[in-house]
Amino acid sequence: MRIDAHQHYWQLGRSDYAWMQPQHGAIRRDFMPPDLAPLLTAVGIDGTILVQADATARETDFLLEIAATTPSVLGVVGWIDFTDADAVAEVERRAGQPKLRGLRPMLEFIDDPDWILQSAFDPVFQAMLRCELSFDALVHPQHLPALDILARRYPGLPMVIDHGAKPRLAAWRNDAAALQAWAQDMRQMARHPQVFCKLSGLLTEAGARWQAGELLPAMRILLDLFGPERLIWGSDWPVMTLAGGYAQWLELSERALAGISDRQRDAIFGEVAESFYRLT
């Protein structure tokens, strides 16, 4: 199977999606399965992982409802409130729901980069381990030191770094040192065998004026660090449409992976996601 391991659906009338700012005007509308279906068919993507885009319990319910009636949705990454007194029970309840495969606190919107390291969250992570739920890390480069500590604290927890930790490619066009600092922190994360990385979201980080010459080196850094055994392809649709088209991102990804074997490419475009999210 060819899998898009990171996409979203949303309906503006059912939530506020507080992260949407004026610069997101082009995607400030409903995006549902009929919008994505022709794009998947056109490029031969067989299924997707549907990821939460709002920090509410009703968001997780909404995505699971979509997954129940949309065969192309193979798994869901939902949200729970880690700070809630009933968080452990919520993990256990969610783990029993069909197609729920992982959880994602929206760390990029939390001011304290060490927020996830609170000792009070240990029972929540222990519950995730017991229930075989993975952890999607929505982070920026400044969160990587804390994520490194988290990976050492829970070596049995499958973790995937969304969008390569969102390197600020647009801001780093003339800052090679910043790119190297990001690469070094990602190298540290790659030392943890349970940590994976999504080859996704980088088009958005490069901005509408992106150039292949600035994207391809960052993409190849991720390939070198995580290898085809722990790199997972995703689109971040529809957010990525702010910078380019679905087929355009797929073609650029194919270019970045041009030097590997067909077998390794199949792994990145599907098999690793199948294993990580326990789809088989």
PDB file of N, CA and C in Angstrom, residues 108 137-145 147 160-169 172 181-183 185-187 189 196-202 205 222 226:
ATOM      1  N   GLU A 108       3.523  22.432  19.755  1.00  0.00           N
ATOM      2  CA  GLU A 108       4.044  23.640  19.113  1.00  0.00           C
ATOM      3  C   GLU A 108       3.327  24.902  19.587  1.00  0.00           C
ATOM      4  N   ALA A 137       4.675  13.753  17.737  1.00  0.00           N
ATOM      5  CA  ALA A 137       5.279  14.941  18.334  1.00  0.00           C
ATOM      6  C   ALA A 137       5.189  16.104  17.352  1.00  0.00           C
ATOM      7  N   LEU A 138       4.260  17.005  17.612  1.00  0.00           N
ATOM      8  CA  LEU A 138       4.106  18.226  16.816  1.00  0.00           C
ATOM      9  C   LEU A 138       4.964  19.299  17.465  1.00  0.00           C
ATOM     10  N   VAL A 139       6.164  19.485  16.965  1.00  0.00           N
ATOM     11  CA  VAL A 139       7.145  20.330  17.649  1.00  0.00           C
ATOM     12  C   VAL A 139       7.865  21.244  16.673  1.00  0.00           C
ATOM     13  N   HIS A 140       8.531  22.228  17.241  1.00  0.00           N
ATOM     14  CA  HIS A 140       9.483  23.082  16.536  1.00  0.00           C
ATOM     15  C   HIS A 140      10.893  22.705  17.008  1.00  0.00           C
ATOM     16  N   PRO A 141      11.921  23.193  16.331  1.00  0.00           N
ATOM     17  CA  PRO A 141      13.283  22.832  16.723  1.00  0.00           C
ATOM     18  C   PRO A 141      13.598  23.067  18.201  1.00  0.00           C
ATOM     19  N   GLN A 142      13.029  24.099  18.812  1.00  0.00           N
ATOM     20  CA  GLN A 142      13.351  24.380  20.219  1.00  0.00           C
ATOM     21  C   GLN A 142      12.804  23.327  21.165  1.00  0.00           C
ATOM     22  N   HIS A 143      11.887  22.480  20.711  1.00  0.00           N
ATOM     23  CA  HIS A 143      11.340  21.419  21.549  1.00  0.00           C
ATOM     24  C   HIS A 143      12.188  20.147  21.529  1.00  0.00           C
ATOM     25  N   LEU A 144      13.152  20.052  20.629  1.00  0.00           N
ATOM     26  CA  LEU A 144      13.869  18.790  20.452  1.00  0.00           C
ATOM     27  C   LEU A 144      14.673  18.367  21.683  1.00  0.00           C
ATOM     28  N   PRO A 145      15.310  19.255  22.441  1.00  0.00           N
ATOM     29  CA  PRO A 145      15.993  18.793  23.661  1.00  0.00           C
ATOM     30  C   PRO A 145      15.056  18.111  24.649  1.00  0.00           C
ATOM     31  N   LEU A 147      12.250  16.652  23.853  1.00  0.00           N
ATOM     32  CA  LEU A 147      11.816  15.406  23.209  1.00  0.00           C
ATOM     33  C   LEU A 147      12.882  14.323  23.357  1.00  0.00           C
ATOM     34  N   VAL A 160       6.907   9.555  16.728  1.00  0.00           N
ATOM     35  CA  VAL A 160       7.228  10.067  15.401  1.00  0.00           C
ATOM     36  C   VAL A 160       7.241  11.588  15.456  1.00  0.00           C
ATOM     37  N   ILE A 161       8.280  12.177  14.886  1.00  0.00           N
ATOM     38  CA  ILE A 161       8.420  13.629  14.835  1.00  0.00           C
ATOM     39  C   ILE A 161       7.715  14.132  13.583  1.00  0.00           C
ATOM     40  N   ASP A 162       6.644  14.879  13.780  1.00  0.00           N
ATOM     41  CA  ASP A 162       5.883  15.401  12.645  1.00  0.00           C
ATOM     42  C   ASP A 162       6.676  16.473  11.906  1.00  0.00           C
ATOM     43  N   HIS A 163       6.640  16.400  10.590  1.00  0.00           N
ATOM     44  CA  HIS A 163       7.172  17.452   9.714  1.00  0.00           C
ATOM     45  C   HIS A 163       8.653  17.769   9.965  1.00  0.00           C
ATOM     46  N   GLY A 164       9.407  16.737  10.388  1.00  0.00           N
ATOM     47  CA  GLY A 164      10.833  16.958  10.623  1.00  0.00           C
ATOM     48  C   GLY A 164      11.117  18.006  11.668  1.00  0.00           C
ATOM     49  N   ALA A 165      10.178  18.197  12.613  1.00  0.00           N
ATOM     50  CA  ALA A 165      10.269  19.227  13.662  1.00  0.00           C
ATOM     51  C   ALA A 165      10.142  20.642  13.098  1.00  0.00           C
ATOM     52  N   LYS A 166       9.577  20.770  11.905  1.00  0.00           N
ATOM     53  CA  LYS A 166       9.288  22.072  11.308  1.00  0.00           C
ATOM     54  C   LYS A 166      10.507  23.008  11.244  1.00  0.00           C
ATOM     55  N   PRO A 167      11.564  22.593  10.574  1.00  0.00           N
ATOM     56  CA  PRO A 167      12.693  23.527  10.404  1.00  0.00           C
ATOM     57  C   PRO A 167      12.226  24.774   9.665  1.00  0.00           C
ATOM     58  N   ARG A 168      12.681  25.925  10.092  1.00  0.00           N
ATOM     59  CA  ARG A 168      12.193  27.195   9.538  1.00  0.00           C
ATOM     60  C   ARG A 168      12.935  27.523   8.239  1.00  0.00           C
ATOM     61  N   LEU A 169      12.625  26.760   7.213  1.00  0.00           N
ATOM     62  CA  LEU A 169      13.392  26.849   5.971  1.00  0.00           C
ATOM     63  C   LEU A 169      13.298  28.228   5.328  1.00  0.00           C
ATOM     64  N   TRP A 172      15.598  30.492   7.196  1.00  0.00           N
ATOM     65  CA  TRP A 172      16.992  30.054   7.209  1.00  0.00           C
ATOM     66  C   TRP A 172      17.652  30.080   5.839  1.00  0.00           C
ATOM     67  N   ALA A 181      22.330  23.345  13.063  1.00  0.00           N
ATOM     68  CA  ALA A 181      21.931  23.136  14.459  1.00  0.00           C
ATOM     69  C   ALA A 181      20.695  22.240  14.525  1.00  0.00           C
ATOM     70  N   TRP A 182      19.732  22.494  13.626  1.00  0.00           N
ATOM     71  CA  TRP A 182      18.550  21.624  13.538  1.00  0.00           C
ATOM     72  C   TRP A 182      18.957  20.198  13.194  1.00  0.00           C
ATOM     73  N   ALA A 183      19.846  20.058  12.222  1.00  0.00           N
ATOM     74  CA  ALA A 183      20.285  18.722  11.807  1.00  0.00           C
ATOM     75  C   ALA A 183      20.973  17.985  12.954  1.00  0.00           C
ATOM     76  N   ASP A 185      20.417  18.416  16.231  1.00  0.00           N
ATOM     77  CA  ASP A 185      19.399  18.004  17.195  1.00  0.00           C
ATOM     78  C   ASP A 185      18.588  16.817  16.660  1.00  0.00           C
ATOM     79  N   MET A 186      18.322  16.815  15.373  1.00  0.00           N
ATOM     80  CA  MET A 186      17.606  15.679  14.775  1.00  0.00           C
ATOM     81  C   MET A 186      18.485  14.429  14.786  1.00  0.00           C
ATOM     82  N   ARG A 187      19.775  14.609  14.633  1.00  0.00           N
ATOM     83  CA  ARG A 187      20.689  13.465  14.720  1.00  0.00           C
ATOM     84  C   ARG A 187      20.609  12.826  16.105  1.00  0.00           C
ATOM     85  N   MET A 189      18.003  12.852  18.067  1.00  0.00           N
ATOM     86  CA  MET A 189      16.729  12.135  18.129  1.00  0.00           C
ATOM     87  C   MET A 189      16.807  10.807  17.375  1.00  0.00           C
ATOM     88  N   PHE A 196      10.765   7.803  15.097  1.00  0.00           N
ATOM     89  CA  PHE A 196      10.613   7.869  13.652  1.00  0.00           C
ATOM     90  C   PHE A 196      10.442   9.340  13.258  1.00  0.00           C
ATOM     91  N   CYS A 197      10.389   9.586  11.971  1.00  0.00           N
ATOM     92  CA  CYS A 197      10.237  10.968  11.511  1.00  0.00           C
ATOM     93  C   CYS A 197       9.350  10.986  10.273  1.00  0.00           C
ATOM     94  N   LYS A 198       8.494  12.004  10.189  1.00  0.00           N
ATOM     95  CA  LYS A 198       7.647  12.161   9.011  1.00  0.00           C
ATOM     96  C   LYS A 198       8.283  13.113   8.005  1.00  0.00           C
ATOM     97  N   LEU A 199       8.376  12.624   6.790  1.00  0.00           N
ATOM     98  CA  LEU A 199       8.788  13.452   5.666  1.00  0.00           C
ATOM     99  C   LEU A 199       7.522  14.149   5.172  1.00  0.00           C
ATOM    100  N   SER A 200       7.193  15.220   5.834  1.00  0.00           N
ATOM    101  CA  SER A 200       5.927  15.923   5.582  1.00  0.00           C
ATOM    102  C   SER A 200       6.077  17.360   6.038  1.00  0.00           C
ATOM    103  N   GLY A 201       5.180  18.218   5.554  1.00  0.00           N
ATOM    104  CA  GLY A 201       5.089  19.569   6.082  1.00  0.00           C
ATOM    105  C   GLY A 201       6.199  20.529   5.693  1.00  0.00           C
ATOM    106  N   LEU A 202       7.241  20.053   5.042  1.00  0.00           N
ATOM    107  CA  LEU A 202       8.385  20.921   4.768  1.00  0.00           C
ATOM    108  C   LEU A 202       8.074  21.959   3.696  1.00  0.00           C
ATOM    109  N   GLU A 205       6.819  24.942   5.434  1.00  0.00           N
ATOM    110  CA  GLU A 205       7.876  25.657   6.160  1.00  0.00           C
ATOM    111  C   GLU A 205       8.765  26.472   5.218  1.00  0.00           C
ATOM    112  N   LEU A 222      17.014  14.249   6.538  1.00  0.00           N
ATOM    113  CA  LEU A 222      16.114  13.346   7.253  1.00  0.00           C
ATOM    114  C   LEU A 222      16.267  11.907   6.773  1.00  0.00           C
ATOM    115  N   PHE A 226      17.373   9.048   9.507  1.00  0.00           N
ATOM    116  CA  PHE A 226      16.408   8.034   9.927  1.00  0.00           C
ATOM    117  C   PHE A 226      16.372   6.816   9.008  1.00  0.00           C
TER     118      PHE A 226
END
